[in-house]
Coordinates of C-alpha atoms in Angstrom, one line a residue:
Chain A
M1223 CA -239.7 -61.6 94.8
T1224 CA -243.3 -62.6 94.9
R1225 CA -242.6 -65.3 92.4
V1226 CA -240.0 -66.8 94.6
V1227 CA -242.4 -66.9 97.4
E1228 CA -245.0 -68.6 95.4
T1229 CA -242.7 -71.2 93.8
G1230 CA -241.2 -71.8 97.3
A1231 CA -244.6 -72.3 98.9
G1232 CA -245.4 -75.0 96.3
D1233 CA -242.6 -77.1 97.7
L1234 CA -243.8 -77.0 101.2
P1235 CA -245.9 -79.8 102.7
P1236 CA -249.6 -78.9 102.5
A1237 CA -251.0 -77.3 105.7
P1238 CA -253.2 -79.6 107.7
V1239 CA -256.8 -78.6 107.0
V1240 CA -257.8 -78.9 110.7
L1241 CA -255.9 -75.9 111.6
K1242 CA -258.2 -73.1 112.9
G1243 CA -258.1 -69.9 111.0
R1244 CA -255.8 -67.8 113.1
R1245 CA -253.2 -70.5 113.7
R1246 CA -253.1 -71.2 110.0
L1247 CA -252.6 -67.6 109.3
H1248 CA -249.7 -67.5 111.7
W1249 CA -248.2 -70.6 110.2
R1250 CA -248.3 -69.0 106.7
R1251 CA -246.8 -65.8 108.0
E1252 CA -243.9 -67.8 109.4
R1253 CA -243.3 -69.5 106.0
V1254 CA -243.3 -66.1 104.3
V1255 CA -240.8 -64.9 106.7
T1256 CA -238.5 -67.8 106.1
L1257 CA -238.6 -67.2 102.4
M1258 CA -237.8 -63.6 103.0
F1259 CA -234.6 -64.8 104.7
L1260 CA -233.9 -67.1 101.8
A1261 CA -235.0 -64.7 99.1
P1262 CA -231.6 -62.8 98.6
A1263 CA -229.7 -66.1 98.2
L1264 CA -232.3 -67.6 95.9
I1265 CA -232.2 -64.6 93.6
Y1266 CA -228.5 -64.6 93.9
V1267 CA -228.1 -68.2 92.8
L1268 CA -230.6 -67.7 89.9
A1269 CA -228.8 -64.5 88.7
F1270 CA -225.2 -65.4 89.3
Y1271 CA -225.0 -69.2 88.9
L1272 CA -228.0 -70.5 87.1
Y1273 CA -228.2 -67.7 84.6
P1274 CA -224.5 -67.8 83.7
I1275 CA -224.4 -71.5 83.3
V1276 CA -227.5 -71.6 81.1
F1277 CA -226.3 -68.6 79.0
N1278 CA -222.9 -70.2 78.6
V1279 CA -224.6 -73.4 77.2
I1280 CA -226.8 -71.1 74.8
M1281 CA -223.7 -69.3 73.6
S1282 CA -222.0 -72.6 72.8
V1283 CA -224.7 -73.4 70.2
E1284 CA -224.6 -69.9 68.7
K1285 CA -222.2 -68.1 66.4
Y1286 CA -221.3 -65.6 69.2
T1287 CA -218.3 -63.5 68.3
L1288 CA -217.1 -59.9 68.8
K1289 CA -219.6 -58.9 66.0
T1290 CA -222.5 -60.0 68.2
F1291 CA -221.7 -57.2 70.4
V1292 CA -222.1 -54.6 67.7
T1293 CA -225.1 -56.2 65.7
G1294 CA -226.7 -58.1 68.5
E1295 CA -227.0 -61.1 66.2
A1296 CA -226.0 -64.6 67.3
P1297 CA -227.3 -67.1 64.9
F1298 CA -228.0 -70.6 66.1
I1299 CA -225.4 -73.0 64.6
G1300 CA -226.2 -76.2 66.5
L1301 CA -223.1 -78.2 67.4
D1302 CA -220.8 -76.5 64.9
N1303 CA -218.7 -75.0 67.8
F1304 CA -218.2 -78.4 69.4
T1305 CA -217.2 -80.1 66.0
R1306 CA -214.9 -77.2 65.3
L1307 CA -213.5 -77.5 68.8
V1308 CA -212.9 -81.4 68.8
N1309 CA -211.1 -81.0 65.3
H1310 CA -209.0 -78.1 66.6
P1311 CA -205.3 -79.1 66.5
E1312 CA -205.0 -77.8 70.2
F1313 CA -207.9 -79.7 71.5
W1314 CA -206.4 -83.1 72.4
P1315 CA -203.3 -81.6 73.6
A1316 CA -205.3 -79.3 76.0
V1317 CA -207.3 -82.4 77.2
M1318 CA -204.2 -84.3 77.8
N1319 CA -202.4 -81.5 79.6
T1320 CA -205.5 -81.1 81.8
V1321 CA -205.4 -84.8 82.6
W1322 CA -201.6 -84.9 83.5
F1323 CA -201.8 -81.7 85.4
T1324 CA -204.7 -83.0 87.4
I1325 CA -203.1 -86.3 88.1
G1326 CA -199.7 -84.9 89.0
S1327 CA -201.2 -82.1 91.2
L1328 CA -203.5 -84.6 93.2
F1329 CA -200.9 -87.2 93.7
F1330 CA -198.2 -84.9 94.9
Q1331 CA -200.3 -82.5 96.9
F1332 CA -202.0 -85.4 98.7
T1333 CA -198.9 -87.4 99.4
L1334 CA -196.8 -84.5 100.7
G1335 CA -199.8 -83.0 102.5
L1336 CA -200.4 -86.3 104.3
L1337 CA -196.7 -86.7 105.2
I1338 CA -196.6 -83.2 106.7
A1339 CA -199.9 -83.8 108.5
L1340 CA -198.5 -87.1 110.0
F1341 CA -195.3 -85.3 111.1
Y1342 CA -197.3 -82.7 112.9
Q1343 CA -199.3 -85.3 114.8
H1344 CA -196.3 -85.4 117.1
R1345 CA -196.4 -83.0 120.0
F1346 CA -193.5 -80.7 120.2
P1347 CA -192.7 -77.1 121.2
L1348 CA -193.8 -74.5 118.3
N1349 CA -195.9 -77.2 116.6
S1350 CA -199.0 -75.0 116.2
I1351 CA -197.2 -72.0 115.0
L1352 CA -195.2 -73.8 112.5
R1353 CA -198.2 -75.6 111.2
A1354 CA -200.0 -72.3 110.9
L1355 CA -197.3 -70.7 108.9
I1356 CA -197.5 -73.5 106.2
L1357 CA -200.9 -71.9 105.4
V1358 CA -199.4 -68.6 104.1
P1359 CA -198.8 -69.9 100.5
W1360 CA -202.3 -71.1 100.3
L1361 CA -203.8 -67.8 101.5
A1362 CA -201.9 -65.7 99.2
P1363 CA -203.4 -64.6 96.0
V1364 CA -202.8 -67.6 93.6
L1365 CA -201.7 -65.1 90.8
V1366 CA -199.0 -63.8 93.1
S1367 CA -197.7 -67.2 94.1
G1368 CA -197.4 -68.0 90.3
A1369 CA -195.5 -64.8 89.8
I1370 CA -193.0 -65.8 92.6
W1371 CA -192.4 -69.0 90.6
V1372 CA -191.7 -67.2 87.4
R1373 CA -188.7 -65.7 89.1
L1374 CA -187.7 -68.9 91.1
L1375 CA -187.6 -70.8 87.7
D1376 CA -185.9 -68.1 85.7
Q1377 CA -183.3 -69.8 83.4
D1378 CA -180.3 -67.7 84.1
Y1379 CA -180.9 -66.1 87.6
G1380 CA -183.5 -68.4 89.1
V1381 CA -182.6 -69.9 92.5
V1382 CA -184.1 -73.4 91.4
N1383 CA -181.4 -73.7 88.6
F1384 CA -178.8 -72.4 91.1
F1385 CA -179.6 -75.4 93.4
I1386 CA -179.6 -77.8 90.6
H1387 CA -176.2 -76.6 89.4
S1388 CA -174.8 -76.9 92.9
L1389 CA -175.9 -80.5 92.8
G1390 CA -173.7 -81.0 90.0
Y1391 CA -175.8 -80.7 86.9
Q1392 CA -174.3 -78.2 84.4
G1393 CA -176.9 -77.9 81.7
Q1394 CA -179.3 -75.0 81.3
I1395 CA -182.8 -75.8 82.2
S1396 CA -185.3 -73.5 80.5
W1397 CA -188.3 -74.2 82.7
L1398 CA -190.5 -71.6 81.2
T1399 CA -189.5 -71.6 77.6
D1400 CA -188.8 -75.3 76.9
P1401 CA -192.0 -76.8 75.4
H1402 CA -191.3 -80.0 77.3
L1403 CA -190.9 -78.4 80.6
S1404 CA -193.7 -75.7 80.7
L1405 CA -196.3 -78.1 82.0
I1406 CA -194.0 -79.4 84.6
S1407 CA -193.2 -75.9 85.8
V1408 CA -196.8 -74.9 86.3
L1409 CA -197.3 -78.3 88.1
I1410 CA -194.6 -77.7 90.5
A1411 CA -196.1 -74.4 91.5
N1412 CA -199.5 -75.8 91.8
I1413 CA -198.3 -78.6 94.0
W1414 CA -196.7 -76.0 96.3
I1415 CA -200.0 -74.0 96.4
G1416 CA -202.1 -77.2 97.1
I1417 CA -200.1 -78.9 99.9
P1418 CA -201.4 -76.6 102.7
F1419 CA -205.0 -77.3 101.9
N1420 CA -204.5 -81.1 101.9
M1421 CA -202.3 -80.8 105.0
V1422 CA -205.0 -79.0 107.0
I1423 CA -207.9 -81.2 106.1
L1424 CA -205.9 -84.4 106.5
Y1425 CA -204.5 -83.2 109.8
G1426 CA -208.1 -82.7 111.0
G1427 CA -208.9 -86.2 109.9
L1428 CA -206.0 -87.6 111.7
Q1429 CA -206.8 -85.8 114.9
A1430 CA -210.2 -87.4 114.9
I1431 CA -208.8 -90.9 115.1
P1432 CA -209.0 -91.7 118.8
R1433 CA -205.4 -92.0 120.4
V1434 CA -206.4 -95.0 122.4
L1435 CA -206.4 -97.1 119.4
Y1436 CA -202.8 -96.3 118.8
E1437 CA -201.9 -97.0 122.3
A1438 CA -203.6 -100.4 122.2
A1439 CA -201.9 -101.3 119.0
S1440 CA -198.5 -100.3 120.4
I1441 CA -199.1 -102.6 123.4
D1442 CA -199.9 -105.4 121.0
G1443 CA -196.6 -104.8 119.3
A1444 CA -197.8 -103.1 116.0
S1445 CA -194.9 -101.4 114.2
A1446 CA -195.3 -97.7 113.0
W1447 CA -195.9 -98.9 109.5
Q1448 CA -198.4 -101.5 110.6
R1449 CA -200.2 -98.8 112.7
F1450 CA -200.3 -96.6 109.6
R1451 CA -201.3 -99.4 107.1
Y1452 CA -203.9 -101.1 109.1
M1453 CA -205.3 -98.3 111.2
T1454 CA -204.6 -94.8 110.0
W1455 CA -205.1 -95.4 106.4
P1456 CA -208.4 -97.1 106.6
L1457 CA -209.8 -94.8 109.2
L1458 CA -208.7 -91.8 107.2
R1459 CA -210.3 -92.9 104.0
P1460 CA -213.5 -90.9 104.2
V1461 CA -211.4 -87.7 104.7
S1462 CA -209.1 -88.7 102.0
T1463 CA -211.8 -89.3 99.6
V1464 CA -213.3 -85.9 100.3
V1465 CA -210.0 -84.1 99.9
L1466 CA -209.1 -85.9 96.7
L1467 CA -212.6 -85.3 95.1
L1468 CA -212.4 -81.6 96.1
G1469 CA -208.9 -81.3 95.0
L1470 CA -209.9 -82.8 91.6
V1471 CA -212.7 -80.3 91.1
Y1472 CA -210.4 -77.4 92.0
T1473 CA -207.5 -78.5 89.9
L1474 CA -209.7 -78.9 86.9
K1475 CA -210.6 -75.1 87.2
V1476 CA -206.9 -73.9 87.8
F1477 CA -206.4 -70.8 85.9
D1478 CA -204.4 -68.2 87.8
V1479 CA -201.2 -70.4 88.2
I1480 CA -201.0 -71.2 84.5
M1481 CA -201.8 -67.7 83.4
S1482 CA -199.1 -66.0 85.6
I1483 CA -196.3 -68.6 84.8
T1484 CA -196.6 -69.5 81.1
R1485 CA -200.0 -68.1 79.9
G1486 CA -200.5 -71.5 78.4
G1487 CA -197.4 -71.3 76.3
P1488 CA -194.9 -71.7 74.9
A1489 CA -196.9 -72.7 71.7
D1490 CA -199.8 -73.8 73.9
T1491 CA -197.7 -76.6 75.5
S1492 CA -199.2 -75.7 79.0
Q1493 CA -202.7 -74.9 78.0
T1494 CA -205.5 -76.7 79.9
L1495 CA -209.1 -76.8 78.9
N1496 CA -209.8 -73.8 81.2
T1497 CA -206.9 -71.6 80.0
W1498 CA -207.6 -72.6 76.4
A1499 CA -211.3 -71.8 76.7
Y1500 CA -210.2 -68.3 77.9
S1501 CA -207.9 -67.8 75.0
L1502 CA -210.4 -68.8 72.5
A1503 CA -212.9 -66.3 74.0
F1504 CA -210.9 -63.3 75.0
T1505 CA -207.5 -63.3 73.5
N1506 CA -207.0 -65.2 70.2
A1507 CA -210.2 -65.3 68.2
F1508 CA -212.6 -63.5 70.4
N1509 CA -215.0 -66.3 69.6
F1510 CA -217.1 -66.4 72.6
G1511 CA -219.2 -69.3 71.4
L1512 CA -216.2 -71.5 70.8
G1513 CA -214.9 -70.6 74.3
A1514 CA -218.3 -71.4 75.7
A1515 CA -218.2 -74.8 74.1
A1516 CA -214.9 -75.5 75.8
G1517 CA -216.2 -74.2 79.0
D1518 CA -219.3 -76.5 78.6
I1519 CA -217.0 -79.6 78.3
L1520 CA -215.1 -78.6 81.5
L1521 CA -218.3 -77.8 83.3
V1522 CA -219.7 -81.3 82.6
I1523 CA -216.6 -83.0 83.9
V1524 CA -216.7 -80.8 87.0
L1525 CA -220.3 -81.4 87.7
I1526 CA -219.9 -85.2 87.4
F1527 CA -217.1 -85.2 90.0
G1528 CA -219.0 -82.6 92.1
L1529 CA -222.1 -84.8 92.2
L1530 CA -219.8 -87.8 93.2
Y1531 CA -218.5 -85.7 96.0
L1532 CA -221.9 -84.6 97.2
R1533 CA -223.2 -88.2 97.1
Y1534 CA -220.2 -89.4 99.1
A1535 CA -220.0 -86.5 101.5
Y1536 CA -223.7 -86.9 102.5
R1537 CA -223.6 -90.6 102.8
E1538 CA -220.6 -90.2 105.2
L1539 CA -222.5 -87.5 107.0
R1540 CA -225.5 -89.6 107.5
E1541 CA -223.4 -92.5 108.6
T1542 CA -221.4 -90.6 111.1
T1543 CA -224.3 -88.7 112.7
R1544 CA -226.2 -91.9 113.2
Chain B
M669 CA -192.8 -88.7 142.9
S670 CA -190.3 -86.3 143.9
V671 CA -189.0 -88.1 147.0
S672 CA -188.7 -91.6 145.6
A673 CA -185.5 -93.2 144.5
T674 CA -186.6 -93.1 140.9
A675 CA -186.1 -89.4 140.8
P676 CA -182.7 -89.3 139.1
R677 CA -183.9 -91.8 136.5
L678 CA -187.0 -89.7 135.9
R679 CA -184.8 -86.6 135.4
Q680 CA -182.8 -88.5 132.9
A681 CA -185.9 -89.6 131.0
R682 CA -187.1 -86.1 131.0
Q683 CA -183.9 -84.7 129.6
S684 CA -183.7 -87.2 126.9
S685 CA -187.3 -86.5 126.0
R686 CA -186.5 -82.8 125.9
I687 CA -183.7 -83.4 123.4
K688 CA -186.1 -85.6 121.3
S689 CA -188.7 -82.9 121.2
A690 CA -186.0 -80.3 120.3
G691 CA -185.2 -82.7 117.4
W692 CA -188.9 -82.8 116.4
T693 CA -189.1 -78.9 116.6
L694 CA -185.9 -78.7 114.4
A695 CA -187.5 -81.0 111.8
G696 CA -190.7 -78.9 111.9
I697 CA -188.6 -75.7 111.2
L698 CA -187.0 -77.4 108.3
I699 CA -190.3 -78.6 106.8
T700 CA -192.1 -75.3 107.3
G701 CA -188.9 -73.5 106.2
F702 CA -188.8 -75.5 103.0
M703 CA -192.4 -74.7 102.3
L704 CA -191.9 -70.9 102.9
F705 CA -188.6 -70.6 101.1
P706 CA -190.3 -69.1 98.0
L707 CA -191.8 -66.5 100.0
Y708 CA -188.5 -65.8 101.9
W709 CA -186.9 -65.4 98.4
I710 CA -189.3 -62.7 97.1
V711 CA -188.9 -60.9 100.3
N712 CA -185.2 -61.1 99.8
L713 CA -185.3 -59.9 96.2
S714 CA -187.7 -57.1 97.1
F715 CA -184.9 -55.4 99.2
M716 CA -182.5 -55.5 96.3
R717 CA -181.7 -53.3 93.3
Q718 CA -182.1 -54.4 89.7
T719 CA -178.3 -54.7 89.4
D720 CA -178.0 -57.0 92.4
L721 CA -180.1 -59.5 90.5
L722 CA -177.5 -60.0 88.0
Q723 CA -175.2 -62.0 90.3
N724 CA -175.0 -65.7 90.1
P725 CA -175.3 -67.3 92.6
P726 CA -178.0 -64.9 93.8
P727 CA -177.3 -63.4 97.2
F728 CA -179.3 -65.2 100.0
I729 CA -179.4 -62.1 102.0
P730 CA -179.4 -58.5 100.5
S731 CA -175.8 -57.3 100.9
N732 CA -176.9 -53.8 100.6
P733 CA -180.6 -53.6 101.5
S734 CA -182.6 -50.9 99.8
L735 CA -186.2 -49.8 99.9
D736 CA -186.1 -48.4 96.3
A737 CA -188.3 -51.3 95.2
Y738 CA -191.0 -50.5 97.7
Q739 CA -190.9 -46.9 96.6
A740 CA -191.3 -47.9 93.0
A741 CA -194.0 -50.4 93.8
I742 CA -196.1 -47.8 95.8
S743 CA -195.8 -45.2 93.1
T744 CA -196.7 -47.5 90.3
A745 CA -198.9 -50.0 92.0
G746 CA -200.6 -47.7 94.5
G747 CA -203.8 -47.4 92.5
Y748 CA -203.9 -51.2 92.1
I749 CA -203.7 -51.7 95.8
Q750 CA -206.5 -49.2 96.3
S751 CA -208.7 -51.0 93.7
S752 CA -208.0 -54.3 95.4
F753 CA -209.2 -53.0 98.6
I754 CA -212.4 -51.8 97.0
Y755 CA -213.0 -55.2 95.5
A756 CA -212.2 -57.0 98.8
I757 CA -214.4 -54.9 101.0
G758 CA -217.3 -54.8 98.4
T759 CA -217.2 -58.6 98.3
V760 CA -217.3 -58.9 102.1
F761 CA -220.3 -56.5 101.9
V762 CA -222.3 -58.3 99.1
T763 CA -221.4 -61.8 100.5
M764 CA -222.5 -61.1 104.1
I765 CA -225.8 -59.4 103.0
V766 CA -226.8 -62.4 100.8
A767 CA -225.4 -65.2 103.0
T768 CA -226.1 -64.4 106.6
P769 CA -230.0 -64.4 106.4
A770 CA -229.8 -67.5 104.1
A771 CA -227.5 -69.3 106.7
Y772 CA -229.9 -68.6 109.4
A773 CA -232.9 -69.9 107.5
L774 CA -231.1 -73.0 106.4
A775 CA -230.0 -73.7 110.0
T776 CA -233.3 -73.2 111.6
I777 CA -235.9 -74.3 109.3
R778 CA -236.5 -77.6 107.6
A779 CA -238.0 -76.9 104.1
R780 CA -237.4 -78.8 100.9
I781 CA -236.4 -75.5 99.2
G782 CA -233.6 -75.1 101.8
S783 CA -231.9 -78.4 101.1
L784 CA -232.3 -77.7 97.4
L785 CA -230.6 -74.4 97.8
L786 CA -227.8 -75.9 99.9
F787 CA -227.3 -78.6 97.2
A788 CA -227.3 -76.0 94.5
L789 CA -224.7 -73.8 96.4
V790 CA -222.3 -76.7 96.8
L791 CA -222.5 -77.5 93.1
A792 CA -222.4 -73.8 92.2
Q793 CA -219.1 -73.1 93.9
M794 CA -217.6 -75.8 91.7
A795 CA -218.5 -74.1 88.4
P796 CA -215.4 -72.9 86.5
G797 CA -214.9 -69.2 86.9
F798 CA -214.5 -68.9 83.2
V799 CA -217.9 -70.2 82.5
V800 CA -219.4 -67.6 85.0
A801 CA -217.2 -64.8 83.6
N802 CA -217.9 -65.6 80.0
S803 CA -221.6 -65.2 80.4
L804 CA -221.4 -62.2 82.9
Y805 CA -219.2 -60.4 80.3
S806 CA -222.0 -60.1 77.8
A807 CA -224.6 -59.6 80.5
F808 CA -222.8 -56.7 82.1
N809 CA -222.0 -55.4 78.6
T810 CA -225.9 -55.2 77.9
L811 CA -226.4 -53.5 81.3
G812 CA -223.5 -51.1 80.9
L813 CA -221.8 -52.4 84.0
L814 CA -218.5 -53.6 82.3
N815 CA -215.4 -52.0 83.7
S816 CA -217.3 -50.9 86.8
Y817 CA -216.3 -51.8 90.4
Q818 CA -219.7 -53.3 90.9
A819 CA -219.3 -55.8 88.0
V820 CA -216.2 -57.3 89.6
I821 CA -217.4 -57.2 93.0
L822 CA -220.7 -59.1 92.1
A823 CA -218.6 -61.7 90.2
D824 CA -216.0 -62.0 93.0
S825 CA -218.8 -62.7 95.6
T826 CA -219.8 -65.8 93.6
I827 CA -216.6 -67.4 95.0
A828 CA -217.5 -66.2 98.6
V829 CA -221.3 -66.7 98.9
P830 CA -221.5 -70.5 98.9
F831 CA -218.6 -70.8 101.3
A832 CA -220.0 -68.2 103.6
I833 CA -223.4 -69.8 103.7
I834 CA -222.1 -73.3 104.2
I835 CA -219.7 -72.4 107.2
M836 CA -222.2 -70.0 108.9
R837 CA -225.0 -72.5 108.6
A838 CA -222.9 -75.3 110.1
F839 CA -222.0 -73.0 113.0
M840 CA -225.7 -72.0 113.5
L841 CA -226.8 -75.6 113.5
G842 CA -224.8 -75.9 116.7
I843 CA -226.8 -73.2 118.5
P844 CA -229.4 -74.9 120.7
H845 CA -232.9 -74.6 119.3
E846 CA -234.2 -73.8 122.7
L847 CA -232.7 -70.4 122.8
G848 CA -234.7 -69.4 119.7
E849 CA -237.8 -71.0 121.2
A850 CA -237.4 -69.2 124.5
A851 CA -237.2 -65.8 122.7
R852 CA -240.3 -66.8 120.6
V853 CA -242.2 -67.5 124.0
D854 CA -241.2 -63.9 125.0
G855 CA -242.8 -62.6 121.9
A856 CA -239.9 -62.2 119.5
G857 CA -240.3 -62.8 115.8
Q858 CA -238.0 -64.4 113.4
L859 CA -236.3 -61.2 112.6
R860 CA -235.7 -60.5 116.2
I861 CA -234.4 -64.0 116.9
F862 CA -232.1 -63.8 113.9
W863 CA -230.8 -60.4 114.9
S864 CA -230.5 -60.6 118.7
V865 CA -230.0 -64.4 119.3
Y866 CA -228.3 -65.9 116.4
L867 CA -226.1 -63.2 115.0
P868 CA -224.4 -62.4 118.4
L869 CA -223.9 -66.0 119.1
S870 CA -222.4 -66.7 115.7
R871 CA -219.7 -64.2 115.8
T872 CA -216.9 -66.6 115.2
A873 CA -218.6 -67.9 112.1
L874 CA -219.5 -64.4 110.9
I875 CA -215.8 -63.3 111.3
T876 CA -214.6 -66.4 109.5
A877 CA -216.9 -65.9 106.6
A878 CA -216.0 -62.2 106.3
L879 CA -212.2 -62.8 106.5
F880 CA -212.5 -65.4 103.7
S881 CA -214.7 -63.2 101.5
F882 CA -212.1 -60.4 102.0
L883 CA -209.3 -62.8 100.8
F884 CA -211.3 -64.0 97.9
G885 CA -212.1 -60.5 96.7
W886 CA -208.4 -59.4 97.3
G887 CA -207.0 -62.4 95.5
D888 CA -209.4 -62.6 92.5
F889 CA -207.6 -62.4 89.1
L890 CA -209.9 -64.1 86.6
F891 CA -212.9 -61.8 87.0
A892 CA -211.0 -58.6 87.1
L893 CA -209.0 -59.6 84.1
I894 CA -212.2 -60.4 82.1
L895 CA -214.7 -58.0 83.3
N896 CA -212.6 -54.9 83.7
S897 CA -210.4 -53.1 81.2
N898 CA -210.3 -49.7 82.9
P899 CA -206.7 -49.1 84.1
D900 CA -208.0 -47.1 87.1
H901 CA -209.9 -50.2 88.5
T902 CA -207.1 -52.7 87.9
P903 CA -206.4 -54.8 91.1
I904 CA -203.0 -55.7 92.3
T905 CA -203.2 -59.3 90.8
V906 CA -204.0 -58.1 87.3
G907 CA -201.2 -55.4 87.8
I908 CA -198.6 -58.0 88.5
Y909 CA -199.8 -60.1 85.7
R910 CA -199.2 -57.2 83.4
F911 CA -195.7 -56.3 85.0
I912 CA -194.4 -59.9 84.5
G913 CA -195.7 -59.9 80.8
A914 CA -193.6 -56.9 80.0
Y915 CA -190.5 -57.3 78.0
S916 CA -188.0 -56.3 80.6
V917 CA -189.2 -56.9 84.1
E918 CA -188.2 -54.7 87.0
W919 CA -188.1 -57.7 89.4
P920 CA -187.3 -55.9 92.6
S921 CA -190.4 -53.7 92.3
V922 CA -192.4 -56.6 91.1
M923 CA -191.4 -58.6 94.0
A924 CA -192.1 -55.7 96.3
T925 CA -195.6 -55.5 95.0
A926 CA -196.0 -59.2 95.4
V927 CA -194.9 -58.9 99.0
I928 CA -197.5 -56.1 99.5
A929 CA -200.2 -58.3 97.9
I930 CA -199.4 -61.2 100.3
I931 CA -199.5 -58.9 103.4
P932 CA -203.2 -59.0 104.0
A933 CA -203.2 -62.9 104.0
T934 CA -200.4 -62.8 106.6
I935 CA -202.1 -60.3 108.8
L936 CA -205.4 -62.2 108.8
L937 CA -203.5 -65.5 109.5
A938 CA -201.7 -63.9 112.5
L939 CA -204.9 -62.2 113.8
A940 CA -207.3 -64.9 113.2
Q941 CA -205.5 -68.2 113.0
R942 CA -208.1 -70.3 114.7
Y943 CA -210.9 -68.9 112.6
I944 CA -209.0 -69.7 109.4
A945 CA -208.2 -73.3 110.4
A946 CA -211.9 -73.7 111.5
G947 CA -213.0 -72.2 108.2
I948 CA -211.0 -74.5 105.9
T949 CA -212.1 -77.6 107.7
A950 CA -215.7 -76.7 108.0
G951 CA -216.1 -75.3 104.4
A952 CA -213.4 -77.3 102.8
V953 CA -213.5 -74.8 99.9
K954 CA -210.9 -73.0 98.0
E955 CA -210.6 -71.8 94.3

């Protein structure tokens, strides 16, 4: 704790020398109290974010396996884990699955979320309760939502195939066991889970657009499409960007949905970088170093987009508060 | 307005607008109903017996509703539910202790270390859970904490702490500075101002942060899957994961367990709707 106080004080502007002794003492005490308020969070960040991230990077350059837990030995092997990873037959499929899964999720979550948000801009009875109910799928544990879809997509008794059959298609669709469909199945479930989040944020953004603008445009004879294209869309852009960047970061980390529906299978056809990293470390090989290397790659991608988000969000913030 | 000759026309207009708004409501019910259909479906299945599920088309309303599935769920998953409660409440506890003072300090004091911390938090909550879990697994192994409630609670709170700090700080920024200054003139120290001025005024934000922490702890799957292998500490999420991985799945009781797992989210939404909408928009955070 004392170390935190010292390093913290180093960051503070130097005290003006002219201060009289007592006032200076008081000023210092204030700073110490401030740091005491921050101390739990600072220690927490060091122990539960910084340490795990740094340790994960260290593991990825070591031969860190189940044996390490017995012998305590984790020899340094440089970038071996990374070369093994990139040459692994499952690496590129996992990368491409991650890319398609992310693009598909973002596109459909955003589009459908925006359409629903636009719909709920109208005032009508029960609006707020119906809008609130949409949030339930998003607040439910993600693993449970996934489990629901396992049943809905069941080949023989699932209700999705029942609807498809009643539309006239007679073939059997094996959503969960067909290697060509497994990724689409987890994508469908993930889109369903993500729509409420997009809807709520976009709804907030739409509400912030002054109604007077629309009224003025209506008087000038703008059609609904023109109002959307030339007013709503550009004015919503800051919010859309934030939603998409956050959505991107969260989609890259999706784990529970895939684990509950396909567990990355069949034959790793729905494995993304995240679930694949888990399987390398904890189910197949118990190779924690290899899993850590896959985790590193994911981490770097996530942090790049995270920084983009921060830069964007803060610039917007500064512009809007001015 | 009521006496003029335009009254009948007004009435007509009002009537047609009423029909129109009924149309909107109907469309809203269809949209929300479509989104909630999967949830309806599991509730439907949870009131059936295993043999009812072999019908095709599946019945849209249980023809012969039964509570067998719930009985089975409670007898097999009762322990899971208990563990989930322990994780959720523990997460709330850890999160609030760490986050509340930090949010106060970040809202009231301008210091470089403060903005650095805020920056670190926003990035930290984006780190993939697997990376955190992979490292904590060996750290907790060394400390002998694997398979304990504490291990999973500490890991679960990594999802909640940044979110809680961000939304509580945002709220506390809106509390007028003068209130704290007035208390200071009256001789109150920082601790007193925090405890007697800021905390009571931030009740909304505190409730929101606590609610979300509860949901994060309740809904966690990854950390419990990796950091715990003790069957007595298995939460409901991992329990369901094991159920659906079994060779023959007792669907009605799995669906009943799923319904039970969703109940806390539904109750919280009903009780605290405005807090939740506020939380999502302010924090814009979700795993």
